[in-house]
Amino acid sequence: MEWRVTVLCENTVPVPGLIGEHGFAALIESPNGTILFDTGQGFGLIANANRLKKDLKQVDKLVLSHGHFDHTGGLLAFLGVHGPVPIIAHQDVLLERFRLMPIGPTEKQVSIGIPWNESYVTTRGAIFQFTSEFSEVIPGAYVTGEVPRVTDFETGDPKF
């Protein structure tokens, strides 16, 4: 078997019958195991995997790139299909996150973080393996760990 990456959730829909959504999820299949990288918002993950004939029960590990809802929102749906699974993520993935959004004449903080707390998702099968270091997920596949911000433009959007 070769390495294969299948995008399950993304903004565009190149194939009729798939669900597009703001967010990202990809299935990485290899001879050494299968990784789900992010879960999208949760609208399209399961339906798109089924439409593309990808069996999410075969996933060995889930990697969450960061704690925004458009990358973590499908977590409960995935756990409902898969059951308990190791989740590789930075220890800050579960922190509350907000963005200033225009609501009427003012700006208000709107939650953009993972929609659930750790105890809620662990009772549904999430087995967190937190790391901020370069780590091997399965043989031949790695996470970079925390990437330091070293230039001025990396400070991020002030509305976050």
mmCIF file of N, CA and C in Angstrom, residues 75-154:
data_model
loop_
_atom_site.group_PDB
_atom_site.id
_atom_site.type_symbol
_atom_site.label_atom_id
_atom_site.label_comp_id
_atom_site.label_asym_id
_atom_site.label_seq_id
_atom_site.Cartn_x
_atom_site.Cartn_y
_atom_site.Cartn_z
ATOM 1 N N LEU A 75 -15.240 16.258 16.110
ATOM 2 C CA LEU A 75 -14.663 15.281 17.040
ATOM 3 C C LEU A 75 -15.708 14.323 17.601
ATOM 4 N N LEU A 76 -16.816 14.834 18.096
ATOM 5 C CA LEU A 76 -17.830 13.945 18.684
ATOM 6 C C LEU A 76 -18.433 13.011 17.653
ATOM 7 N N ALA A 77 -18.691 13.513 16.454
ATOM 8 C CA ALA A 77 -19.228 12.651 15.396
ATOM 9 C C ALA A 77 -18.241 11.535 15.079
ATOM 10 N N PHE A 78 -16.957 11.883 14.994
ATOM 11 C CA PHE A 78 -15.932 10.874 14.724
ATOM 12 C C PHE A 78 -15.871 9.842 15.841
ATOM 13 N N LEU A 79 -15.847 10.297 17.096
ATOM 14 C CA LEU A 79 -15.805 9.360 18.222
ATOM 15 C C LEU A 79 -17.040 8.465 18.235
ATOM 16 N N GLY A 80 -18.182 8.996 17.821
ATOM 17 C CA GLY A 80 -19.399 8.202 17.760
ATOM 18 C C GLY A 80 -19.308 7.063 16.766
ATOM 19 N N VAL A 81 -18.592 7.270 15.680
ATOM 20 C CA VAL A 81 -18.393 6.234 14.667
ATOM 21 C C VAL A 81 -17.246 5.304 15.055
ATOM 22 N N HIS A 82 -16.172 5.875 15.561
ATOM 23 C CA HIS A 82 -14.934 5.132 15.790
ATOM 24 C C HIS A 82 -14.860 4.480 17.156
ATOM 25 N N GLY A 83 -15.260 5.202 18.190
ATOM 26 C CA GLY A 83 -15.025 4.755 19.555
ATOM 27 C C GLY A 83 -13.711 5.326 20.056
ATOM 28 N N PRO A 84 -13.194 4.825 21.183
ATOM 29 C CA PRO A 84 -11.977 5.383 21.776
ATOM 30 C C PRO A 84 -10.806 5.410 20.791
ATOM 31 N N VAL A 85 -10.047 6.509 20.851
ATOM 32 C CA VAL A 85 -8.913 6.671 19.943
ATOM 33 C C VAL A 85 -7.890 7.617 20.572
ATOM 34 N N PRO A 86 -6.591 7.341 20.375
ATOM 35 C CA PRO A 86 -5.572 8.301 20.808
ATOM 36 C C PRO A 86 -5.649 9.580 19.966
ATOM 37 N N ILE A 87 -5.563 10.721 20.651
ATOM 38 C CA ILE A 87 -5.601 12.021 19.982
ATOM 39 C C ILE A 87 -4.307 12.759 20.298
ATOM 40 N N ILE A 88 -3.540 13.037 19.266
ATOM 41 C CA ILE A 88 -2.285 13.768 19.399
ATOM 42 C C ILE A 88 -2.599 15.250 19.212
ATOM 43 N N ALA A 89 -2.251 16.061 20.202
ATOM 44 C CA ALA A 89 -2.564 17.492 20.135
ATOM 45 C C ALA A 89 -1.671 18.265 21.098
ATOM 46 N N HIS A 90 -1.541 19.540 20.835
ATOM 47 C CA HIS A 90 -0.856 20.437 21.762
ATOM 48 C C HIS A 90 -1.705 20.559 23.027
ATOM 49 N N GLN A 91 -1.070 20.745 24.153
ATOM 50 C CA GLN A 91 -1.798 20.818 25.428
ATOM 51 C C GLN A 91 -2.763 22.003 25.492
ATOM 52 N N ASP A 92 -2.599 22.997 24.635
ATOM 53 C CA ASP A 92 -3.500 24.152 24.628
ATOM 54 C C ASP A 92 -4.711 23.971 23.709
ATOM 55 N N VAL A 93 -4.847 22.813 23.084
ATOM 56 C CA VAL A 93 -5.927 22.602 22.119
ATOM 57 C C VAL A 93 -7.307 22.818 22.733
ATOM 58 N N LEU A 94 -7.443 22.590 24.032
ATOM 59 C CA LEU A 94 -8.747 22.683 24.685
ATOM 60 C C LEU A 94 -9.030 24.045 25.321
ATOM 61 N N LEU A 95 -8.088 24.981 25.203
ATOM 62 C CA LEU A 95 -8.305 26.313 25.768
ATOM 63 C C LEU A 95 -9.450 27.022 25.053
ATOM 64 N N GLU A 96 -10.162 27.858 25.796
ATOM 65 C CA GLU A 96 -11.197 28.674 25.170
ATOM 66 C C GLU A 96 -10.535 29.664 24.218
ATOM 67 N N ARG A 97 -11.169 29.875 23.078
ATOM 68 C CA ARG A 97 -10.650 30.799 22.079
ATOM 69 C C ARG A 97 -11.800 31.669 21.591
ATOM 70 N N PHE A 98 -11.484 32.940 21.361
ATOM 71 C CA PHE A 98 -12.518 33.887 20.963
ATOM 72 C C PHE A 98 -12.013 34.763 19.829
ATOM 73 N N ARG A 99 -12.959 35.327 19.093
ATOM 74 C CA ARG A 99 -12.660 36.310 18.058
ATOM 75 C C ARG A 99 -13.653 37.449 18.212
ATOM 76 N N LEU A 100 -13.161 38.666 18.050
ATOM 77 C CA LEU A 100 -14.052 39.830 18.038
ATOM 78 C C LEU A 100 -14.793 39.863 16.707
ATOM 79 N N MET A 101 -16.118 39.878 16.788
ATOM 80 C CA MET A 101 -16.951 39.868 15.586
ATOM 81 C C MET A 101 -17.935 41.028 15.663
ATOM 82 N N PRO A 102 -18.228 41.653 14.517
ATOM 83 C CA PRO A 102 -19.222 42.729 14.529
ATOM 84 C C PRO A 102 -20.618 42.153 14.785
ATOM 85 N N ILE A 103 -21.229 42.596 15.853
ATOM 86 C CA ILE A 103 -22.603 42.214 16.197
ATOM 87 C C ILE A 103 -23.365 43.523 16.365
ATOM 88 N N GLY A 104 -24.186 43.848 15.385
ATOM 89 C CA GLY A 104 -24.867 45.139 15.420
ATOM 90 C C GLY A 104 -23.850 46.263 15.351
ATOM 91 N N PRO A 105 -24.009 47.288 16.178
ATOM 92 C CA PRO A 105 -23.108 48.442 16.111
ATOM 93 C C PRO A 105 -21.780 48.236 16.854
ATOM 94 N N THR A 106 -21.611 47.102 17.557
ATOM 95 C CA THR A 106 -20.387 46.885 18.339
ATOM 96 C C THR A 106 -19.729 45.567 17.952
ATOM 97 N N GLU A 107 -18.574 45.334 18.539
ATOM 98 C CA GLU A 107 -17.889 44.053 18.377
ATOM 99 C C GLU A 107 -18.018 43.266 19.672
ATOM 100 N N LYS A 108 -18.275 41.977 19.541
ATOM 101 C CA LYS A 108 -18.398 41.114 20.713
ATOM 102 C C LYS A 108 -17.530 39.887 20.529
ATOM 103 N N GLN A 109 -17.114 39.314 21.658
ATOM 104 C CA GLN A 109 -16.332 38.086 21.612
ATOM 105 C C GLN A 109 -17.239 36.910 21.271
ATOM 106 N N VAL A 110 -16.835 36.153 20.259
ATOM 107 C CA VAL A 110 -17.562 34.963 19.838
ATOM 108 C C VAL A 110 -16.609 33.781 19.982
ATOM 109 N N SER A 111 -17.088 32.697 20.569
ATOM 110 C CA SER A 111 -16.250 31.516 20.756
ATOM 111 C C SER A 111 -15.903 30.892 19.410
ATOM 112 N N ILE A 112 -14.626 30.610 19.204
ATOM 113 C CA ILE A 112 -14.180 29.912 17.997
ATOM 114 C C ILE A 112 -13.357 28.680 18.362
ATOM 115 N N GLY A 113 -13.399 28.296 19.630
ATOM 116 C CA GLY A 113 -12.612 27.165 20.100
ATOM 117 C C GLY A 113 -13.328 25.842 19.946
ATOM 118 N N ILE A 114 -12.679 24.800 20.436
ATOM 119 C CA ILE A 114 -13.275 23.467 20.428
ATOM 120 C C ILE A 114 -14.588 23.540 21.207
ATOM 121 N N PRO A 115 -15.644 22.950 20.676
ATOM 122 C CA PRO A 115 -16.961 23.134 21.299
ATOM 123 C C PRO A 115 -17.194 22.388 22.611
ATOM 124 N N TRP A 116 -16.239 21.568 23.070
ATOM 125 C CA TRP A 116 -16.459 20.766 24.278
ATOM 126 C C TRP A 116 -15.240 20.822 25.179
ATOM 127 N N ASN A 117 -15.443 20.507 26.469
ATOM 128 C CA ASN A 117 -14.297 20.469 27.381
ATOM 129 C C ASN A 117 -13.712 19.054 27.425
ATOM 130 N N GLU A 118 -12.564 18.936 28.051
ATOM 131 C CA GLU A 118 -11.827 17.675 28.053
ATOM 132 C C GLU A 118 -12.615 16.539 28.695
ATOM 133 N N SER A 119 -13.241 16.783 29.830
ATOM 134 C CA SER A 119 -13.946 15.695 30.505
ATOM 135 C C SER A 119 -15.105 15.179 29.651
ATOM 136 N N TYR A 120 -15.765 16.066 28.931
ATOM 137 C CA TYR A 120 -16.886 15.652 28.083
ATOM 138 C C TYR A 120 -16.419 14.723 26.963
ATOM 139 N N VAL A 121 -15.343 15.097 26.281
ATOM 140 C CA VAL A 121 -14.899 14.266 25.154
ATOM 141 C C VAL A 121 -14.170 13.010 25.615
ATOM 142 N N THR A 122 -13.521 13.048 26.775
ATOM 143 C CA THR A 122 -12.861 11.825 27.253
ATOM 144 C C THR A 122 -13.889 10.773 27.652
ATOM 145 N N THR A 123 -15.043 11.183 28.144
ATOM 146 C CA THR A 123 -16.081 10.196 28.464
ATOM 147 C C THR A 123 -16.678 9.585 27.200
ATOM 148 N N ARG A 124 -16.394 10.177 26.065
ATOM 149 C CA ARG A 124 -16.882 9.659 24.793
ATOM 150 C C ARG A 124 -15.784 8.988 23.976
ATOM 151 N N GLY A 125 -14.608 8.808 24.571
ATOM 152 C CA GLY A 125 -13.570 8.024 23.911
ATOM 153 C C GLY A 125 -12.307 8.753 23.519
ATOM 154 N N ALA A 126 -12.216 10.050 23.775
ATOM 155 C CA ALA A 126 -10.992 10.786 23.457
ATOM 156 C C ALA A 126 -9.894 10.399 24.447
ATOM 157 N N ILE A 127 -8.757 9.976 23.917
ATOM 158 C CA ILE A 127 -7.597 9.629 24.746
ATOM 159 C C ILE A 127 -6.488 10.605 24.352
ATOM 160 N N PHE A 128 -6.413 11.718 25.059
ATOM 161 C CA PHE A 128 -5.468 12.766 24.678
ATOM 162 C C PHE A 128 -4.035 12.379 25.008
ATOM 163 N N GLN A 129 -3.159 12.606 24.044
ATOM 164 C CA GLN A 129 -1.716 12.477 24.211
ATOM 165 C C GLN A 129 -1.137 13.837 23.828
ATOM 166 N N PHE A 130 -0.971 14.683 24.827
ATOM 167 C CA PHE A 130 -0.542 16.052 24.578
ATOM 168 C C PHE A 130 0.957 16.111 24.335
ATOM 169 N N THR A 131 1.342 16.920 23.359
ATOM 170 C CA THR A 131 2.756 17.130 23.085
ATOM 171 C C THR A 131 2.963 18.514 22.482
ATOM 172 N N SER A 132 4.086 19.105 22.812
ATOM 173 C CA SER A 132 4.494 20.348 22.160
ATOM 174 C C SER A 132 5.837 20.140 21.463
ATOM 175 N N GLU A 133 6.232 18.882 21.347
ATOM 176 C CA GLU A 133 7.526 18.519 20.763
ATOM 177 C C GLU A 133 7.337 17.812 19.422
ATOM 178 N N PHE A 134 8.379 17.829 18.614
ATOM 179 C CA PHE A 134 8.422 17.029 17.397
ATOM 180 C C PHE A 134 8.230 15.573 17.803
ATOM 181 N N SER A 135 7.251 14.892 17.208
ATOM 182 C CA SER A 135 6.923 13.530 17.630
ATOM 183 C C SER A 135 6.481 12.689 16.441
ATOM 184 N N GLU A 136 6.775 11.406 16.525
ATOM 185 C CA GLU A 136 6.294 10.466 15.521
ATOM 186 C C GLU A 136 4.888 10.012 15.906
ATOM 187 N N VAL A 137 3.951 10.109 14.978
ATOM 188 C CA VAL A 137 2.566 9.707 15.220
ATOM 189 C C VAL A 137 2.401 8.225 14.908
ATOM 190 N N ILE A 138 2.821 7.842 13.718
ATOM 191 C CA ILE A 138 2.969 6.452 13.297
ATOM 192 C C ILE A 138 4.297 6.411 12.553
ATOM 193 N N PRO A 139 4.884 5.250 12.324
ATOM 194 C CA PRO A 139 6.162 5.231 11.613
ATOM 195 C C PRO A 139 6.091 5.997 10.283
ATOM 196 N N GLY A 140 6.930 7.023 10.178
ATOM 197 C CA GLY A 140 7.012 7.825 8.970
ATOM 198 C C GLY A 140 6.141 9.068 8.942
ATOM 199 N N ALA A 141 5.314 9.276 9.953
ATOM 200 C CA ALA A 141 4.450 10.468 10.009
ATOM 201 C C ALA A 141 4.687 11.182 11.328
ATOM 202 N N TYR A 142 4.885 12.477 11.262
ATOM 203 C CA TYR A 142 5.297 13.255 12.425
ATOM 204 C C TYR A 142 4.432 14.495 12.605
ATOM 205 N N VAL A 143 4.398 15.002 13.828
ATOM 206 C CA VAL A 143 3.895 16.346 14.097
ATOM 207 C C VAL A 143 5.109 17.200 14.445
ATOM 208 N N THR A 144 5.058 18.470 14.074
ATOM 209 C CA THR A 144 6.216 19.343 14.287
ATOM 210 C C THR A 144 6.379 19.754 15.735
ATOM 211 N N GLY A 145 5.290 19.718 16.486
ATOM 212 C CA GLY A 145 5.331 20.312 17.815
ATOM 213 C C GLY A 145 5.091 21.801 17.687
ATOM 214 N N GLU A 146 5.279 22.489 18.774
ATOM 215 C CA GLU A 146 5.036 23.930 18.802
ATOM 216 C C GLU A 146 6.049 24.639 17.918
ATOM 217 N N VAL A 147 5.552 25.527 17.070
ATOM 218 C CA VAL A 147 6.419 26.285 16.168
ATOM 219 C C VAL A 147 6.565 27.687 16.740
ATOM 220 N N PRO A 148 7.782 28.079 17.117
ATOM 221 C CA PRO A 148 7.957 29.405 17.715
ATOM 222 C C PRO A 148 7.692 30.516 16.700
ATOM 223 N N ARG A 149 7.121 31.609 17.188
ATOM 224 C CA ARG A 149 6.913 32.794 16.360
ATOM 225 C C ARG A 149 8.161 33.653 16.483
ATOM 226 N N VAL A 150 8.829 33.884 15.362
ATOM 227 C CA VAL A 150 10.119 34.571 15.423
ATOM 228 C C VAL A 150 10.150 35.900 14.669
ATOM 229 N N THR A 151 9.093 36.223 13.933
ATOM 230 C CA THR A 151 9.069 37.490 13.211
ATOM 231 C C THR A 151 7.868 38.321 13.657
ATOM 232 N N ASP A 152 7.937 39.613 13.394
ATOM 233 C CA ASP A 152 6.882 40.530 13.825
ATOM 234 C C ASP A 152 5.508 40.179 13.260
ATOM 235 N N PHE A 153 5.454 39.722 11.997
ATOM 236 C CA PHE A 153 4.150 39.470 11.389
ATOM 237 C C PHE A 153 3.483 38.202 11.916
ATOM 238 N N GLU A 154 4.142 37.440 12.755
ATOM 239 C CA GLU A 154 3.569 36.215 13.309
ATOM 240 C C GLU A 154 2.811 36.437 14.621
#
